[in-house]
PDB file of C-alpha atoms in Angstrom:
ATOM      1  CA  MET A   1     158.114-202.333   3.228  1.00  0.00           C
ATOM      2  CA  THR A   2     156.645-200.092   0.708  1.00  0.00           C
ATOM      3  CA  THR A   3     158.640-197.097  -0.866  1.00  0.00           C
ATOM      4  CA  ALA A   4     155.745-194.820   0.624  1.00  0.00           C
ATOM      5  CA  ARG A   5     156.560-195.827   4.315  1.00  0.00           C
ATOM      6  CA  GLU A   6     160.066-196.156   3.847  1.00  0.00           C
ATOM      7  CA  HIS A   7     160.284-192.455   2.401  1.00  0.00           C
ATOM      8  CA  ALA A   8     157.848-191.287   5.307  1.00  0.00           C
ATOM      9  CA  LEU A   9     159.789-193.240   7.768  1.00  0.00           C
ATOM     10  CA  SER A  10     163.081-191.275   6.760  1.00  0.00           C
ATOM     11  CA  GLU A  11     160.751-187.843   6.628  1.00  0.00           C
ATOM     12  CA  ILE A  12     160.255-188.120  10.415  1.00  0.00           C
ATOM     13  CA  VAL A  13     163.553-188.885  11.282  1.00  0.00           C
ATOM     14  CA  PHE A  14     164.591-185.739   8.973  1.00  0.00           C
ATOM     15  CA  CYS A  15     162.194-183.326  10.610  1.00  0.00           C
ATOM     16  CA  GLU A  16     163.117-184.721  14.210  1.00  0.00           C
ATOM     17  CA  THR A  17     166.876-184.157  12.995  1.00  0.00           C
ATOM     18  CA  VAL A  18     166.798-180.727  11.982  1.00  0.00           C
ATOM     19  CA  LEU A  19     164.596-179.608  14.965  1.00  0.00           C
ATOM     20  CA  ALA A  20     167.440-181.370  17.096  1.00  0.00           C
ATOM     21  CA  LYS A  21     170.014-179.205  15.451  1.00  0.00           C
ATOM     22  CA  GLY A  22     168.317-176.400  17.039  1.00  0.00           C
ATOM     23  CA  GLY A  23     168.001-177.893  20.258  1.00  0.00           C
ATOM     24  CA  LEU A  24     164.180-178.559  19.766  1.00  0.00           C
ATOM     25  CA  ASN A  25     161.880-181.101  18.876  1.00  0.00           C
ATOM     26  CA  VAL A  26     158.324-181.579  17.838  1.00  0.00           C
ATOM     27  CA  LEU A  27     156.822-180.787  21.215  1.00  0.00           C
ATOM     28  CA  SER A  28     158.982-177.868  22.087  1.00  0.00           C
ATOM     29  CA  ASP A  29     158.537-176.290  18.799  1.00  0.00           C
ATOM     30  CA  THR A  30     154.693-176.751  19.000  1.00  0.00           C
ATOM     31  CA  PHE A  31     155.102-174.781  22.111  1.00  0.00           C
ATOM     32  CA  ARG A  32     157.079-171.968  20.548  1.00  0.00           C
ATOM     33  CA  GLY A  33     156.262-168.785  22.146  1.00  0.00           C
ATOM     34  CA  VAL A  34     154.008-170.086  25.008  1.00  0.00           C
ATOM     35  CA  SER A  35     155.221-169.568  28.272  1.00  0.00           C
ATOM     36  CA  ASP A  36     153.047-171.657  30.358  1.00  0.00           C
ATOM     37  CA  ILE A  37     151.097-174.930  28.970  1.00  0.00           C
ATOM     38  CA  GLU A  38     147.884-175.981  30.914  1.00  0.00           C
ATOM     39  CA  ALA A  39     146.344-179.058  30.559  1.00  0.00           C
ATOM     40  CA  TRP A  40     143.283-179.362  28.305  1.00  0.00           C
ATOM     41  CA  GLU A  41     144.388-176.286  26.414  1.00  0.00           C
ATOM     42  CA  HIS A  42     144.378-176.483  22.642  1.00  0.00           C
ATOM     43  CA  TYR A  43     148.042-175.668  21.131  1.00  0.00           C
ATOM     44  CA  PRO A  44     148.129-173.560  19.203  1.00  0.00           C
ATOM     45  CA  ALA A  45     145.256-171.662  19.883  1.00  0.00           C
ATOM     46  CA  GLY A  46     142.701-172.076  17.437  1.00  0.00           C
ATOM     47  CA  ASP A  47     144.020-175.255  16.094  1.00  0.00           C
ATOM     48  CA  VAL A  48     145.815-175.685  12.738  1.00  0.00           C
ATOM     49  CA  PHE A  49     144.203-175.802   9.574  1.00  0.00           C
ATOM     50  CA  ASP A  50     145.323-176.580   5.798  1.00  0.00           C
ATOM     51  CA  PRO A  51     142.944-175.020   3.455  1.00  0.00           C
ATOM     52  CA  ALA A  52     144.429-177.024   0.805  1.00  0.00           C
ATOM     53  CA  SER A  53     143.905-180.282   2.613  1.00  0.00           C
ATOM     54  CA  ASN A  54     141.016-179.517   4.829  1.00  0.00           C
ATOM     55  CA  ALA A  55     143.572-181.347   7.482  1.00  0.00           C
ATOM     56  CA  GLN A  56     143.622-179.940  10.927  1.00  0.00           C
ATOM     57  CA  TRP A  57     144.984-180.708  14.307  1.00  0.00           C
ATOM     58  CA  PHE A  58     146.002-179.598  17.663  1.00  0.00           C
ATOM     59  CA  TYR A  59     147.967-180.603  20.641  1.00  0.00           C
ATOM     60  CA  HIS A  60     146.831-180.659  24.211  1.00  0.00           C
ATOM     61  CA  CYS A  61     148.071-182.664  27.220  1.00  0.00           C
ATOM     62  CA  HIS A  62     146.144-184.243  30.247  1.00  0.00           C
ATOM     63  CA  PRO A  63     147.102-183.198  34.270  1.00  0.00           C
ATOM     64  CA  ALA A  64     150.522-185.020  35.135  1.00  0.00           C
ATOM     65  CA  SER A  65     149.597-188.671  36.230  1.00  0.00           C
ATOM     66  CA  GLU A  66     152.560-190.514  37.878  1.00  0.00           C
ATOM     67  CA  GLY A  67     154.357-193.342  36.033  1.00  0.00           C
ATOM     68  CA  SER A  68     153.164-191.880  32.542  1.00  0.00           C
ATOM     69  CA  ALA A  69     155.433-191.247  30.078  1.00  0.00           C
ATOM     70  CA  GLU A  70     153.132-189.567  27.754  1.00  0.00           C
ATOM     71  CA  HIS A  71     153.077-185.870  27.900  1.00  0.00           C
ATOM     72  CA  GLY A  72     150.158-185.450  25.740  1.00  0.00           C
ATOM     73  CA  HIS A  73     149.012-186.118  22.151  1.00  0.00           C
ATOM     74  CA  PHE A  74     148.066-184.615  18.622  1.00  0.00           C
ATOM     75  CA  HIS A  75     144.412-184.887  17.812  1.00  0.00           C
ATOM     76  CA  CYS A  76     144.095-184.982  14.284  1.00  0.00           C
ATOM     77  CA  PHE A  77     141.117-184.511  12.005  1.00  0.00           C
ATOM     78  CA  LEU A  78     140.017-184.062   8.422  1.00  0.00           C
ATOM     79  CA  ARG A  79     137.202-182.012   7.421  1.00  0.00           C
ATOM     80  CA  PRO A  80     136.254-183.303   3.969  1.00  0.00           C
ATOM     81  CA  ASP A  81     133.949-180.353   2.866  1.00  0.00           C
ATOM     82  CA  GLY A  82     136.042-177.478   4.056  1.00  0.00           C
ATOM     83  CA  PRO A  83     136.351-175.308   7.044  1.00  0.00           C
ATOM     84  CA  GLU A  84     132.547-175.139   7.770  1.00  0.00           C
ATOM     85  CA  GLY A  85     132.005-178.934   7.108  1.00  0.00           C
ATOM     86  CA  ALA A  86     131.800-181.818   9.416  1.00  0.00           C
ATOM     87  CA  ILE A  87     134.739-182.961  11.299  1.00  0.00           C
ATOM     88  CA  HIS A  88     135.944-186.174  11.636  1.00  0.00           C
ATOM     89  CA  HIS A  89     138.905-187.202  14.009  1.00  0.00           C
ATOM     90  CA  LEU A  90     141.284-189.429  12.451  1.00  0.00           C
ATOM     91  CA  ILE A  91     143.649-190.524  15.145  1.00  0.00           C
ATOM     92  CA  ALA A  92     145.703-189.379  18.265  1.00  0.00           C
ATOM     93  CA  ILE A  93     149.320-189.089  18.130  1.00  0.00           C
ATOM     94  CA  GLY A  94     150.905-189.698  21.699  1.00  0.00           C
ATOM     95  CA  VAL A  95     154.581-188.200  22.698  1.00  0.00           C
ATOM     96  CA  ASP A  96     156.737-187.880  25.615  1.00  0.00           C
ATOM     97  CA  ALA A  97     158.074-184.895  26.685  1.00  0.00           C
ATOM     98  CA  ASN A  98     160.842-184.713  24.355  1.00  0.00           C
ATOM     99  CA  GLY A  99     158.408-185.118  21.424  1.00  0.00           C
ATOM    100  CA  ARG A 100     159.115-188.647  20.951  1.00  0.00           C
ATOM    101  CA  LEU A 101     156.317-190.922  19.333  1.00  0.00           C
ATOM    102  CA  LEU A 102     154.896-193.015  21.768  1.00  0.00           C
ATOM    103  CA  ARG A 103     151.525-194.397  20.427  1.00  0.00           C
ATOM    104  CA  LEU A 104     148.915-194.027  17.784  1.00  0.00           C
ATOM    105  CA  PHE A 105     145.299-194.395  19.090  1.00  0.00           C
ATOM    106  CA  THR A 106     141.582-193.809  18.513  1.00  0.00           C
ATOM    107  CA  VAL A 107     139.048-192.523  20.976  1.00  0.00           C
ATOM    108  CA  ASN A 108     135.321-192.316  21.898  1.00  0.00           C
ATOM    109  CA  GLN A 109     133.263-189.667  20.274  1.00  0.00           C
ATOM    110  CA  TRP A 110     132.415-187.788  23.559  1.00  0.00           C
ATOM    111  CA  VAL A 111     136.064-187.029  23.784  1.00  0.00           C
ATOM    112  CA  VAL A 112     136.544-184.999  20.851  1.00  0.00           C
ATOM    113  CA  GLY A 113     132.509-184.136  19.919  1.00  0.00           C
ATOM    114  CA  ASP A 114     133.548-184.579  16.013  1.00  0.00           C
ATOM    115  CA  ASP A 115     130.794-185.541  13.468  1.00  0.00           C
ATOM    116  CA  TRP A 116     130.765-189.543  13.385  1.00  0.00           C
ATOM    117  CA  ALA A 117     131.846-191.457  10.233  1.00  0.00           C
ATOM    118  CA  ASP A 118     131.981-195.288  10.505  1.00  0.00           C
ATOM    119  CA  ALA A 119     135.325-196.931   9.822  1.00  0.00           C
ATOM    120  CA  ASP A 120     134.933-197.171   6.243  1.00  0.00           C
ATOM    121  CA  ARG A 121     134.359-193.566   5.907  1.00  0.00           C
ATOM    122  CA  THR A 122     136.966-192.461   8.133  1.00  0.00           C
ATOM    123  CA  ILE A 123     140.023-194.906   6.581  1.00  0.00           C
ATOM    124  CA  ASP A 124     138.970-193.099   3.390  1.00  0.00           C
ATOM    125  CA  LEU A 125     139.955-189.784   4.745  1.00  0.00           C
ATOM    126  CA  ILE A 126     143.361-190.978   6.096  1.00  0.00           C
ATOM    127  CA  THR A 127     145.504-190.548   3.049  1.00  0.00           C
ATOM    128  CA  ARG A 128     143.673-186.982   3.088  1.00  0.00           C
ATOM    129  CA  PHE A 129     145.488-185.665   5.967  1.00  0.00           C
ATOM    130  CA  ASP A 130     148.317-183.399   4.509  1.00  0.00           C
ATOM    131  CA  MET A 131     149.463-180.419   6.613  1.00  0.00           C
ATOM    132  CA  GLN A 132     151.659-178.304   4.444  1.00  0.00           C
ATOM    133  CA  MET A 133     151.629-174.974   6.559  1.00  0.00           C
ATOM    134  CA  PRO A 134     154.145-172.741   7.984  1.00  0.00           C
ATOM    135  CA  SER A 135     152.769-172.645  11.505  1.00  0.00           C
ATOM    136  CA  PRO A 136     153.129-173.201  14.245  1.00  0.00           C
ATOM    137  CA  SER A 137     156.208-175.139  12.396  1.00  0.00           C
ATOM    138  CA  TYR A 138     156.290-176.280   9.368  1.00  0.00           C
ATOM    139  CA  LEU A 139     158.619-179.111  10.310  1.00  0.00           C
ATOM    140  CA  VAL A 140     156.146-180.436  13.047  1.00  0.00           C
ATOM    141  CA  ASN A 141     153.362-180.228   9.987  1.00  0.00           C
ATOM    142  CA  ARG A 142     155.764-182.426   8.045  1.00  0.00           C
ATOM    143  CA  TRP A 143     156.366-184.813  10.864  1.00  0.00           C
ATOM    144  CA  LEU A 144     152.643-185.291  11.503  1.00  0.00           C
ATOM    145  CA  THR A 145     151.777-185.969   7.895  1.00  0.00           C
ATOM    146  CA  ALA A 146     154.779-188.682   7.570  1.00  0.00           C
ATOM    147  CA  ILE A 147     153.239-190.224  10.405  1.00  0.00           C
ATOM    148  CA  PHE A 148     149.732-190.586   8.527  1.00  0.00           C
ATOM    149  CA  VAL A 149     151.966-192.101   5.795  1.00  0.00           C
ATOM    150  CA  ALA A 150     154.262-194.264   7.355  1.00  0.00           C
ATOM    151  CA  TYR A 151     151.835-195.700   9.829  1.00  0.00           C
ATOM    152  CA  GLU A 152     148.855-195.868   7.371  1.00  0.00           C
ATOM    153  CA  SER A 153     147.847-199.620   7.696  1.00  0.00           C
ATOM    154  CA  GLU A 154     148.253-199.499  11.422  1.00  0.00           C
ATOM    155  CA  ILE A 155     145.882-196.248  11.561  1.00  0.00           C
ATOM    156  CA  ALA A 156     143.458-197.889   9.314  1.00  0.00           C
ATOM    157  CA  ASP A 157     143.455-201.280  11.845  1.00  0.00           C
ATOM    158  CA  LEU A 158     142.959-198.808  14.805  1.00  0.00           C
ATOM    159  CA  ILE A 159     139.830-197.318  13.436  1.00  0.00           C
ATOM    160  CA  ARG A 160     138.400-200.774  12.548  1.00  0.00           C
ATOM    161  CA  ALA A 161     138.976-201.743  16.123  1.00  0.00           C
ATOM    162  CA  ARG A 162     137.470-198.777  17.349  1.00  0.00           C
ATOM    163  CA  ASP A 163     134.007-199.698  15.458  1.00  0.00           C
ATOM    164  CA  ALA A 164     134.393-203.081  16.617  1.00  0.00           C
ATOM    165  CA  LEU A 165     134.734-202.241  20.189  1.00  0.00           C
ATOM    166  CA  LEU A 166     132.097-199.508  20.137  1.00  0.00           C
ATOM    167  CA  ALA A 167     129.661-202.728  18.620  1.00  0.00           C
ATOM    168  CA  ALA A 168     130.335-205.001  21.166  1.00  0.00           C
ATOM    169  CA  HIS A 169     130.464-202.338  24.044  1.00  0.00           C
ATOM    170  CA  VAL A 170     127.073-202.357  26.295  1.00  0.00           C
ATOM    171  CA  PRO A 171     127.024-199.034  28.289  1.00  0.00           C
ATOM    172  CA  PRO A 172     124.882-198.254  31.248  1.00  0.00           C
ATOM    173  CA  ASP A 173     121.269-198.038  30.479  1.00  0.00           C
ATOM    174  CA  GLY A 174     120.431-194.788  29.239  1.00  0.00           C
ATOM    175  CA  ILE A 175     123.831-193.688  27.978  1.00  0.00           C
ATOM    176  CA  ALA A 176     124.577-194.357  24.140  1.00  0.00           C
ATOM    177  CA  VAL A 177     127.706-196.111  23.563  1.00  0.00           C
ATOM    178  CA  ARG A 178     129.551-193.003  21.921  1.00  0.00           C
ATOM    179  CA  GLU A 179     128.929-191.057  25.021  1.00  0.00           C
ATOM    180  CA  ASP A 180     129.815-193.186  27.491  1.00  0.00           C
ATOM    181  CA  ARG A 181     132.608-191.567  29.387  1.00  0.00           C
ATOM    182  CA  ALA A 182     133.637-194.609  31.078  1.00  0.00           C
ATOM    183  CA  LEU A 183     135.135-195.823  27.508  1.00  0.00           C
ATOM    184  CA  GLU A 184     137.661-193.210  26.239  1.00  0.00           C
ATOM    185  CA  VAL A 185     140.439-195.030  24.071  1.00  0.00           C
ATOM    186  CA  THR A 186     138.894-197.384  21.750  1.00  0.00           C
ATOM    187  CA  SER A 187     142.181-198.719  20.460  1.00  0.00           C
ATOM    188  CA  GLU A 188     145.744-198.300  20.467  1.00  0.00           C
ATOM    189  CA  PHE A 189     148.945-198.885  18.941  1.00  0.00           C
ATOM    190  CA  VAL A 190     152.582-198.595  20.931  1.00  0.00           C
ATOM    191  CA  VAL A 191     155.160-197.476  18.647  1.00  0.00           C
ATOM    192  CA  ALA A 192     158.626-198.900  19.303  1.00  0.00           C
ATOM    193  CA  LEU A 193     161.025-196.221  19.966  1.00  0.00           C
ATOM    194  CA  ARG A 194     164.038-196.398  17.580  1.00  0.00           C
ATOM    195  CA  PRO A 195     167.298-197.176  19.058  1.00  0.00           C
ATOM    196  CA  GLY A 196     169.032-193.857  20.136  1.00  0.00           C
ATOM    197  CA  SER A 197     165.671-191.982  20.184  1.00  0.00           C
TER     198      SER A 197
END
């Protein structure tokens, strides 16, 4: 294991531990000040954007489905040319109702409506996701950044798998592959929970 990965995994635990001291987790801190959580809404409103790195994220959840451990997910993006420039989806980070990391996954373009970038271009952006903002939670922002470092190779593999799946997918006649609503999740990595988490 690389030193950067070890440090990032320690950073993830640090953020979770500090939040837990206050009876919080990455999810409850993301929802600080929110009384009613609605499916499909972006939290926080307006998303989070770091003007230094051009990283951006929002959290949302789908309507509850029976038997699903996942509460929702953080959609993480990068705007390489600044806040008015193109936006590229990097990865989604699924968590349970206690904010525990469950999975990393990619989605088809129609899901987030981003500006398409192929795997090579998207992978080049992974290391630029650096969220150093005070709101809605500095610790949540640090946690997200640490996930990108700790799982950098897995994220790159997922993005390559996304493009491979899209290249092989045959949509119905008249529908572009990246607009095929029958294809939502394009690759997935399930994260093993740490003992005691």
